[in-house]
XYZ file of C-alpha atoms in Angstrom:
558
model
C 214.495 -1.593 48.755
C 211.385 -4.123 47.373
C 212.018 -5.196 43.792
C 208.426 -6.817 43.898
C 204.893 -6.593 45.518
C 202.102 -8.525 46.291
C 198.332 -6.845 46.911
C 195.236 -8.636 47.060
C 192.179 -6.662 45.377
C 189.421 -7.177 48.554
C 186.089 -6.850 46.109
C 183.974 -7.788 47.962
C 180.228 -7.411 49.256
C 179.719 -5.577 52.602
C 176.050 -4.920 54.732
C 175.992 -1.137 55.978
C 175.387 -1.188 59.446
C 177.185 -4.639 60.117
C 180.514 -3.626 61.481
C 181.356 -6.520 63.247
C 180.662 -9.029 60.411
C 182.775 -6.180 58.062
C 185.762 -6.654 60.013
C 185.000 -10.728 60.239
C 185.245 -10.494 55.952
C 188.441 -8.237 56.172
C 189.631 -10.963 58.437
C 189.281 -13.833 56.219
C 189.927 -11.889 53.164
C 193.716 -11.232 54.945
C 194.075 -14.465 55.653
C 193.405 -16.090 52.474
C 195.309 -13.218 50.724
C 198.317 -14.544 53.063
C 198.263 -17.834 52.093
C 198.521 -16.646 48.546
C 201.325 -14.523 49.696
C 200.174 -11.133 49.677
C 201.222 -8.287 51.360
C 198.642 -5.651 51.174
C 194.896 -6.621 51.202
C 193.093 -3.417 49.877
C 189.293 -2.710 50.742
C 186.458 -1.045 49.331
C 185.502 2.644 50.277
C 184.234 2.879 54.039
C 184.268 -1.039 54.411
C 183.886 -0.702 58.054
C 180.758 0.581 58.526
C 179.533 -0.734 54.820
C 178.456 2.039 51.563
C 176.728 4.474 51.368
C 176.276 4.291 54.916
C 174.315 7.202 54.954
C 173.260 9.076 58.546
C 174.499 6.018 60.501
C 177.775 8.125 60.671
C 176.019 11.003 62.653
C 175.748 8.386 65.155
C 178.267 8.398 68.072
C 177.814 4.980 68.846
C 178.367 4.128 65.251
C 181.800 6.176 64.865
C 182.973 4.817 68.294
C 182.347 1.354 66.635
C 183.627 1.704 63.423
C 187.390 3.112 65.345
C 187.067 0.236 68.049
C 187.246 -2.574 64.968
C 189.885 -0.469 63.296
C 191.836 -0.862 66.036
C 191.280 -4.054 67.107
C 192.156 -5.160 63.282
C 195.389 -2.799 63.520
C 196.302 -5.265 66.169
C 196.090 -8.381 64.177
C 198.353 -6.983 62.097
C 201.293 -7.289 64.345
C 202.229 -11.001 63.547
C 203.543 -9.688 60.471
C 201.168 -10.742 57.757
C 199.947 -8.450 55.226
C 199.309 -5.074 55.672
C 195.391 -3.589 55.567
C 193.741 -0.462 53.684
C 190.484 -0.886 54.951
C 188.052 2.588 54.042
C 186.250 3.882 57.295
C 184.598 6.829 58.460
C 186.583 8.598 61.190
C 187.111 11.635 63.136
C 189.536 13.542 64.184
C 189.838 16.868 65.673
C 186.080 17.225 65.715
C 185.777 16.760 62.576
C 184.191 13.623 60.556
C 185.909 11.930 57.088
C 185.730 9.426 54.980
C 188.479 8.050 55.557
C 190.985 4.801 54.729
C 193.087 3.357 57.681
C 196.781 2.342 57.077
C 197.706 -0.105 59.604
C 200.599 -2.700 59.816
C 202.606 -4.301 62.134
C 199.719 -3.747 64.912
C 199.329 -0.550 64.753
C 197.676 2.129 62.131
C 200.877 3.719 60.597
C 197.887 6.325 58.533
C 195.465 7.659 58.166
C 194.046 9.096 55.043
C 191.183 11.655 54.187
C 188.936 11.839 50.848
C 189.580 15.169 49.702
C 186.944 15.856 47.186
C 183.272 14.539 48.149
C 180.905 13.963 45.795
C 177.270 16.185 45.995
C 175.488 15.055 42.798
C 172.790 12.446 42.115
C 172.882 9.243 44.467
C 175.859 11.262 46.435
C 174.804 13.559 48.983
C 178.677 13.369 50.692
C 179.140 16.891 51.853
C 176.061 16.401 54.175
C 177.490 14.472 56.878
C 181.887 14.640 55.919
C 184.499 16.772 56.320
C 186.915 17.232 52.977
C 190.582 16.426 53.843
C 193.424 17.759 52.560
C 195.284 16.665 49.328
C 196.669 13.419 49.967
C 200.101 12.657 50.612
C 201.446 9.578 49.662
C 202.244 6.688 52.257
C 205.699 4.589 52.784
C 204.759 0.598 52.764
C 206.256 -1.864 52.089
C 208.892 -0.097 50.388
C 206.138 1.648 48.441
C 205.207 5.036 47.790
C 201.115 3.948 48.309
C 198.907 6.958 46.708
C 195.665 6.261 48.537
C 192.879 8.780 46.516
C 189.847 7.859 47.491
C 186.844 7.634 44.664
C 185.586 10.417 43.742
C 189.865 11.739 44.703
C 190.562 10.751 40.805
C 187.212 12.353 39.024
C 189.211 15.334 39.068
C 193.079 16.110 38.657
C 193.965 18.322 42.054
C 194.366 15.321 44.146
C 196.361 12.536 42.018
C 199.066 15.274 40.181
C 199.816 16.092 44.376
C 200.052 12.366 45.406
C 202.610 13.085 41.701
C 204.153 15.754 42.884
C 204.670 14.342 46.520
C 206.978 11.229 45.243
C 203.246 8.366 44.825
C 205.073 5.492 42.571
C 201.155 3.067 42.842
C 197.492 4.462 43.039
C 195.345 2.022 45.417
C 192.327 3.644 44.909
C 188.900 2.603 46.973
C 185.859 2.927 45.345
C 181.702 2.964 45.823
C 180.906 3.484 43.014
C 177.545 2.321 42.303
C 176.865 0.542 39.228
C 174.419 2.188 36.320
C 174.350 1.534 32.746
C 177.487 2.475 30.323
C 179.630 3.546 33.934
C 182.125 1.250 33.471
C 183.650 3.382 29.973
C 183.011 6.244 31.891
C 185.955 4.691 34.827
C 187.860 3.379 32.037
C 187.604 6.650 30.867
C 189.051 8.918 33.593
C 191.176 6.406 35.119
C 193.565 6.846 31.276
C 193.770 10.753 31.795
C 194.419 10.620 36.099
C 197.620 7.918 34.035
C 198.149 9.918 31.350
C 198.806 13.214 33.632
C 200.538 11.155 36.844
C 202.261 8.576 34.696
C 201.961 6.723 37.672
C 199.897 2.985 38.081
C 196.479 2.939 39.054
C 194.440 -0.450 40.944
C 190.461 0.860 40.708
C 188.745 -1.570 43.318
C 185.364 -1.371 43.698
C 182.809 -2.238 46.332
C 180.143 -5.174 45.069
C 176.793 -6.092 46.392
C 173.324 -4.566 46.673
C 172.224 -1.789 48.918
C 168.575 -0.268 48.835
C 168.491 1.235 45.930
C 171.646 0.564 44.727
C 173.518 -2.039 43.171
C 178.219 -2.094 43.627
C 179.257 -4.500 39.747
C 182.951 -4.315 41.475
C 184.713 -5.086 38.137
C 188.178 -3.666 40.222
C 190.690 -3.013 37.263
C 194.336 -2.548 37.148
C 196.277 -0.296 34.189
C 200.046 0.573 34.338
C 202.109 3.876 33.969
C 201.359 3.305 29.767
C 197.829 2.139 30.093
C 197.953 -1.007 29.432
C 194.763 -3.294 31.185
C 197.297 -5.309 33.739
C 194.094 -6.869 35.531
C 190.198 -6.950 35.611
C 188.294 -8.919 38.368
C 184.778 -10.239 37.849
C 181.523 -8.220 37.715
C 178.880 -8.927 39.759
C 180.893 -11.041 41.983
C 183.027 -11.026 44.979
C 187.277 -12.547 45.292
C 190.304 -11.900 46.812
C 192.054 -11.219 43.766
C 196.483 -11.320 44.134
C 198.562 -8.702 40.940
C 201.656 -8.968 41.679
C 203.969 -6.084 41.337
C 207.657 -5.170 39.513
C 209.487 -2.072 40.539
C 211.397 -1.200 36.753
C 213.356 1.172 35.898
C 210.817 3.549 34.427
C 208.236 2.871 38.081
C 205.905 0.256 39.285
C 204.422 -1.833 36.694
C 201.510 -5.274 37.496
C 202.400 -7.636 36.282
C 199.919 -10.744 37.310
C 196.392 -10.778 37.841
C 193.192 -12.145 36.934
C 191.193 -11.442 33.164
C 187.781 -11.379 33.840
C 184.816 -11.043 31.198
C 183.591 -7.402 31.452
C 179.403 -8.434 30.572
C 177.393 -6.459 27.677
C 175.030 -3.889 28.584
C 172.070 -5.929 28.764
C 173.669 -8.460 30.418
C 174.850 -6.612 33.164
C 172.068 -4.104 33.783
C 169.824 -8.468 34.831
C 173.010 -9.300 37.244
C 172.710 -5.899 38.249
C 168.486 -6.841 39.689
C 169.407 -9.790 40.306
C 172.187 -9.374 42.875
C 170.111 -5.588 44.154
C 166.802 -8.278 44.838
C 169.349 -11.030 46.564
C 171.350 -8.846 49.086
C 167.454 -6.718 50.207
C 166.185 -10.370 50.620
C 168.869 -11.865 52.138
C 170.313 -8.543 54.519
C 166.833 -7.639 55.751
C 166.310 -11.677 56.520
C 163.547 -12.090 54.664
C 163.102 -16.003 54.718
C 161.997 -15.280 51.338
C 159.052 -13.512 48.265
C 156.267 -13.199 46.907
C 154.795 -12.365 44.045
C 151.196 -11.582 42.231
C 151.432 -14.047 39.180
C 149.379 -12.521 35.914
C 150.778 -13.886 33.309
C 151.883 -10.624 31.699
C 155.469 -9.979 30.718
C 156.516 -7.787 33.919
C 156.044 -10.066 36.765
C 157.363 -13.348 34.205
C 160.401 -11.354 34.746
C 160.789 -10.298 37.945
C 159.964 -14.672 38.600
C 162.898 -14.825 36.976
C 164.909 -12.707 38.769
C 163.962 -13.881 41.795
C 164.941 -17.641 41.421
C 167.702 -16.937 39.852
C 168.767 -14.218 43.147
C 167.335 -16.834 45.703
C 166.109 -20.180 44.306
C 162.772 -21.728 43.819
C 162.092 -23.107 46.737
C 162.190 -19.236 48.259
C 159.762 -17.740 45.840
C 156.375 -18.515 45.899
C 154.159 -17.057 42.377
C 150.457 -16.621 43.174
C 147.355 -16.083 40.650
C 144.852 -13.789 41.793
C 142.348 -13.831 39.091
C 138.824 -12.291 37.747
C 135.555 -12.325 35.862
C 138.594 -10.615 33.411
C 141.174 -13.026 33.674
C 142.115 -14.700 29.987
C 142.326 -18.268 29.921
C 145.735 -17.716 27.659
C 146.920 -15.540 31.513
C 146.317 -19.096 33.457
C 147.977 -20.940 31.063
C 151.275 -18.719 30.762
C 151.051 -17.436 34.848
C 151.289 -21.957 35.216
C 153.430 -22.203 32.485
C 156.079 -20.286 34.000
C 155.487 -21.453 37.624
C 156.468 -24.731 36.419
C 159.250 -24.011 34.239
C 160.731 -21.646 37.313
C 159.986 -25.276 39.601
C 158.296 -22.375 42.228
C 155.921 -22.850 43.977
C 152.288 -22.119 42.522
C 149.034 -20.718 44.042
C 145.154 -19.517 42.454
C 143.622 -17.266 44.616
C 140.762 -15.960 42.584
C 139.205 -11.658 44.174
C 136.177 -12.495 43.179
C 134.675 -12.564 46.531
C 137.220 -9.433 47.323
C 136.168 -6.709 44.792
C 132.893 -8.007 44.545
C 132.913 -7.554 48.771
C 133.988 -4.170 48.727
C 131.597 -2.700 45.854
C 128.563 -4.000 48.105
C 130.163 -2.067 50.894
C 130.444 0.713 48.519
C 128.017 0.576 46.622
C 125.467 3.391 48.439
C 128.519 5.855 48.729
C 128.374 5.620 44.713
C 124.337 5.091 43.985
C 124.274 7.140 40.732
C 127.613 7.280 39.709
C 128.827 4.746 36.674
C 131.307 2.582 36.696
C 134.896 4.523 35.698
C 138.380 3.417 36.856
C 137.035 2.797 40.609
C 135.946 -0.653 39.938
C 139.366 -1.254 37.922
C 141.444 -0.283 40.831
C 138.915 -2.315 43.154
C 140.739 -5.780 41.373
C 144.521 -3.961 42.203
C 143.800 -3.625 45.506
C 142.274 -6.718 46.354
C 145.498 -8.081 44.998
C 147.510 -6.011 46.775
C 145.517 -6.648 49.799
C 146.176 -10.530 49.661
C 149.640 -10.539 48.843
C 150.296 -8.544 51.834
C 148.100 -10.816 54.443
C 150.164 -13.975 51.773
C 153.722 -11.804 53.569
C 152.373 -11.367 57.506
C 151.065 -14.431 57.992
C 154.516 -16.065 56.581
C 157.322 -13.377 56.407
C 157.831 -13.380 53.142
C 158.775 -9.969 51.002
C 156.271 -8.992 48.466
C 158.234 -7.911 44.989
C 155.837 -5.301 43.014
C 156.514 -5.990 39.455
C 155.705 -2.584 38.118
C 158.644 -1.577 35.928
C 159.992 1.729 35.053
C 157.431 3.264 32.141
C 154.873 2.180 34.388
C 156.153 4.292 37.194
C 157.167 7.354 35.327
C 153.362 7.846 34.268
C 150.935 6.484 36.677
C 149.630 3.532 35.169
C 149.769 1.729 38.484
C 147.861 1.768 41.214
C 148.496 2.627 44.667
C 147.816 0.514 47.828
C 147.400 -2.188 44.623
C 150.150 -3.109 42.856
C 152.713 -1.055 43.853
C 152.455 -2.198 46.799
C 154.888 -4.795 47.985
C 158.913 -4.331 49.647
C 161.071 -4.224 46.866
C 160.626 -4.317 42.944
C 163.874 -5.498 40.655
C 162.324 -3.850 37.174
C 161.715 -0.366 38.752
C 164.501 0.932 37.099
C 163.464 -0.806 33.498
C 162.196 0.470 30.853
C 158.930 -1.301 29.202
C 161.346 -2.252 26.033
C 163.819 -2.921 27.953
C 161.761 -6.162 29.674
C 161.181 -7.290 27.157
C 164.143 -7.555 25.576
C 165.316 -8.771 28.983
C 163.664 -11.907 28.804
C 164.667 -12.853 25.538
C 168.452 -12.857 26.496
C 167.020 -14.899 29.951
C 165.858 -17.430 27.901
C 169.342 -17.727 26.389
C 172.153 -16.837 29.230
C 171.859 -16.595 32.630
C 174.641 -14.490 35.872
C 177.403 -16.595 36.741
C 175.359 -17.415 40.273
C 171.971 -17.620 38.791
C 170.320 -20.541 40.897
C 167.719 -20.657 38.345
C 167.335 -23.408 35.670
C 169.083 -22.689 31.948
C 166.985 -22.327 29.158
C 163.848 -21.039 27.823
C 162.044 -19.842 31.518
C 159.888 -17.485 29.709
C 157.348 -18.066 27.438
C 157.063 -16.781 23.710
C 153.300 -16.430 24.235
C 154.032 -14.206 26.987
C 157.280 -11.940 25.888
C 154.909 -11.728 21.685
C 151.184 -10.538 23.605
C 149.796 -6.841 23.688
C 150.418 -5.839 27.219
C 146.420 -5.803 29.278
C 146.586 -4.905 33.236
C 143.548 -7.038 32.327
C 141.028 -5.084 34.391
C 138.305 -4.691 32.101
C 136.866 -6.390 28.903
C 139.586 -5.879 25.877
C 141.610 -3.735 27.414
C 145.278 -2.623 25.887
C 148.083 -0.785 27.940
C 147.659 0.809 24.371
C 144.015 2.350 25.928
C 146.017 3.920 27.405
C 149.583 4.944 26.081
C 151.528 5.721 23.245
C 152.927 2.751 22.246
C 155.883 1.792 24.373
C 158.982 2.543 22.007
C 157.606 5.940 22.006
C 156.754 6.661 25.508
C 160.088 5.199 26.673
C 162.213 7.028 23.816
C 160.051 10.137 25.012
C 160.236 8.876 28.541
C 164.086 8.761 28.366
C 164.750 12.158 27.193
C 162.173 13.243 29.674
C 163.780 11.946 32.676
C 167.057 10.815 32.103
C 168.079 13.871 29.980
C 165.855 16.472 30.955
C 165.190 17.488 27.354
C 162.682 20.501 26.797
C 159.848 19.353 25.043
C 160.549 21.317 21.742
C 163.778 19.510 21.468
C 162.312 15.874 22.352
C 159.331 17.289 19.116
C 162.459 18.342 16.724
C 163.840 14.537 17.079
C 160.469 13.361 15.941
C 158.167 13.266 18.571
C 154.545 14.517 17.804
C 154.349 17.569 20.094
C 150.771 17.209 22.193
C 152.084 13.138 22.059
C 155.202 14.301 24.600
C 152.885 17.043 26.083
C 150.473 13.826 27.919
C 153.652 12.494 28.581
C 155.321 14.948 30.503
C 151.797 15.601 32.478
C 151.317 12.657 32.380
C 154.953 12.431 34.429
C 154.805 15.077 36.678
C 150.971 13.554 37.898
C 152.388 10.896 39.326
C 155.548 11.950 41.347
C 153.124 11.379 44.305
C 152.602 7.924 43.694
C 156.577 7.174 43.113
C 157.440 8.595 46.788
C 154.617 5.658 48.061
C 157.070 3.316 46.140
C 159.130 0.386 47.078
C 162.280 0.764 46.326
C 163.726 -0.653 43.410
C 167.336 -1.363 41.543
C 169.493 1.894 39.767
C 170.350 0.751 36.336
C 170.419 4.131 34.185
C 171.822 7.456 34.676
C 168.326 8.534 36.938
C 166.342 6.821 38.499
C 162.930 7.791 40.796
C 165.229 8.008 44.068
C 167.977 8.923 45.211
C 168.599 10.016 41.457
C 165.462 12.449 40.790
C 163.873 14.835 43.500
C 160.990 16.224 41.869
C 158.725 18.070 44.284
C 154.987 16.478 43.958
C 153.069 19.926 44.489
C 154.410 21.634 41.536
C 152.362 23.389 38.561
C 155.091 24.076 36.176
C 154.757 22.964 32.746
C 157.260 23.310 29.760
C 154.874 25.340 27.416
C 157.033 23.794 24.479
C 158.060 25.257 21.438
C 154.470 27.253 20.217
C 155.360 29.205 23.359
C 158.554 29.801 22.488
C 157.523 30.765 19.319
């Protein structure tokens, strides 16, 4: 029997629905892998369809196109080159499966179906797929390969079944979205499965952005003793060759890449950049436009946009009114110069005053309030959307998670836009990542090196500048307090009593919870944005808009 094996891990960025383009990626990766001597090329979960395909897999025409593409790729393996393991939706006996197709020698030599379909958080695969039977090993190039698909390794049964059936190597195609701490969770799960099965495991993950989700890649190989054998880069496409040898105790990977794994803040920033880049490019926008206010949120979004797309594809617009300070004007101009973007100033006074004049008869006898403040934001939103309509660029909206949580944002105003790279970052994280970007940028970033966000912006108390001497803290608790409460309410679903017991003022917690619940209708109308936390607003958290429940807190509990 063969004593060596060369397996290529194709950590690539598919596009959902682009079957022809994804198939071409398979061909290019196979050619690259063949040049390096690979015998098997592994692709990620549902690679041919793009992941997650959601309800596309309910369209018979889509499934037929995937099946035809698999047949074409299979016929091409008659050339004697590497075998392919490609993820695809597949209908068998009238049942739709999340599958992998094993292609070799000009034919589909095996199909394996995902047995454990996830139905939590961002996943709802049980809605469209039928679970397959526990997978059997596949004989391929002299080795017995186990092919559990993604969720199949998060519980013990599929891997235990493969080990009992004589599998020698586990090759796991994944569509595992990025979230902070996910790398440690994956490693822990893989270590447990290896300990149980005593088999080496290659964990191959997709890379790239798909709407709210970003896939970080960061694929890796652990040997049967759980020793690391290979680590692929995060947030980057690569076709990595791993070399294996059959020993007296089983197969062992002895050669593969050894890339570094980014720390949490670096990973969060890189995820936001990649998510924005792929949303713009995969939806074929020529570039982006955003309002540059002189504040920290728009400054960070501008830096991320330039890192994602390059300065020539980013248009920043300052939209001043009577409350816009000279410092905001100078800071906005400063960051635009540092980033090298197109920068225009469009005063909004004519628009705001025209709206106020139109509304004057209706508002007669009523005092000025937040209504007039919001007219400023809505005028800005209309101008930015008009620029988008005229030139085709997508509006980047710039609200952070603290604002999205509490409703400290204006519908049809600063919430206007197509995509929000910082939607899942709390305000305290926005400050932290801004400081990070001034000393570091991710690999492949197209923006300039060095300090791109002036210290004056980072150090300045945040303000919406919708009235004189306004700061965010007029309406919200201090952000270090607010963000801790929000994380406990949103991501941990903690009761008010427990949050108060952790050291927070109970009335402050009640007030924050009330703002969180009341703002649900706004969040339903917000632009999509990159997920980086355990629970984002969108795919993860689906609260009803009409909802009278409120946590009564510690007093009611006695």
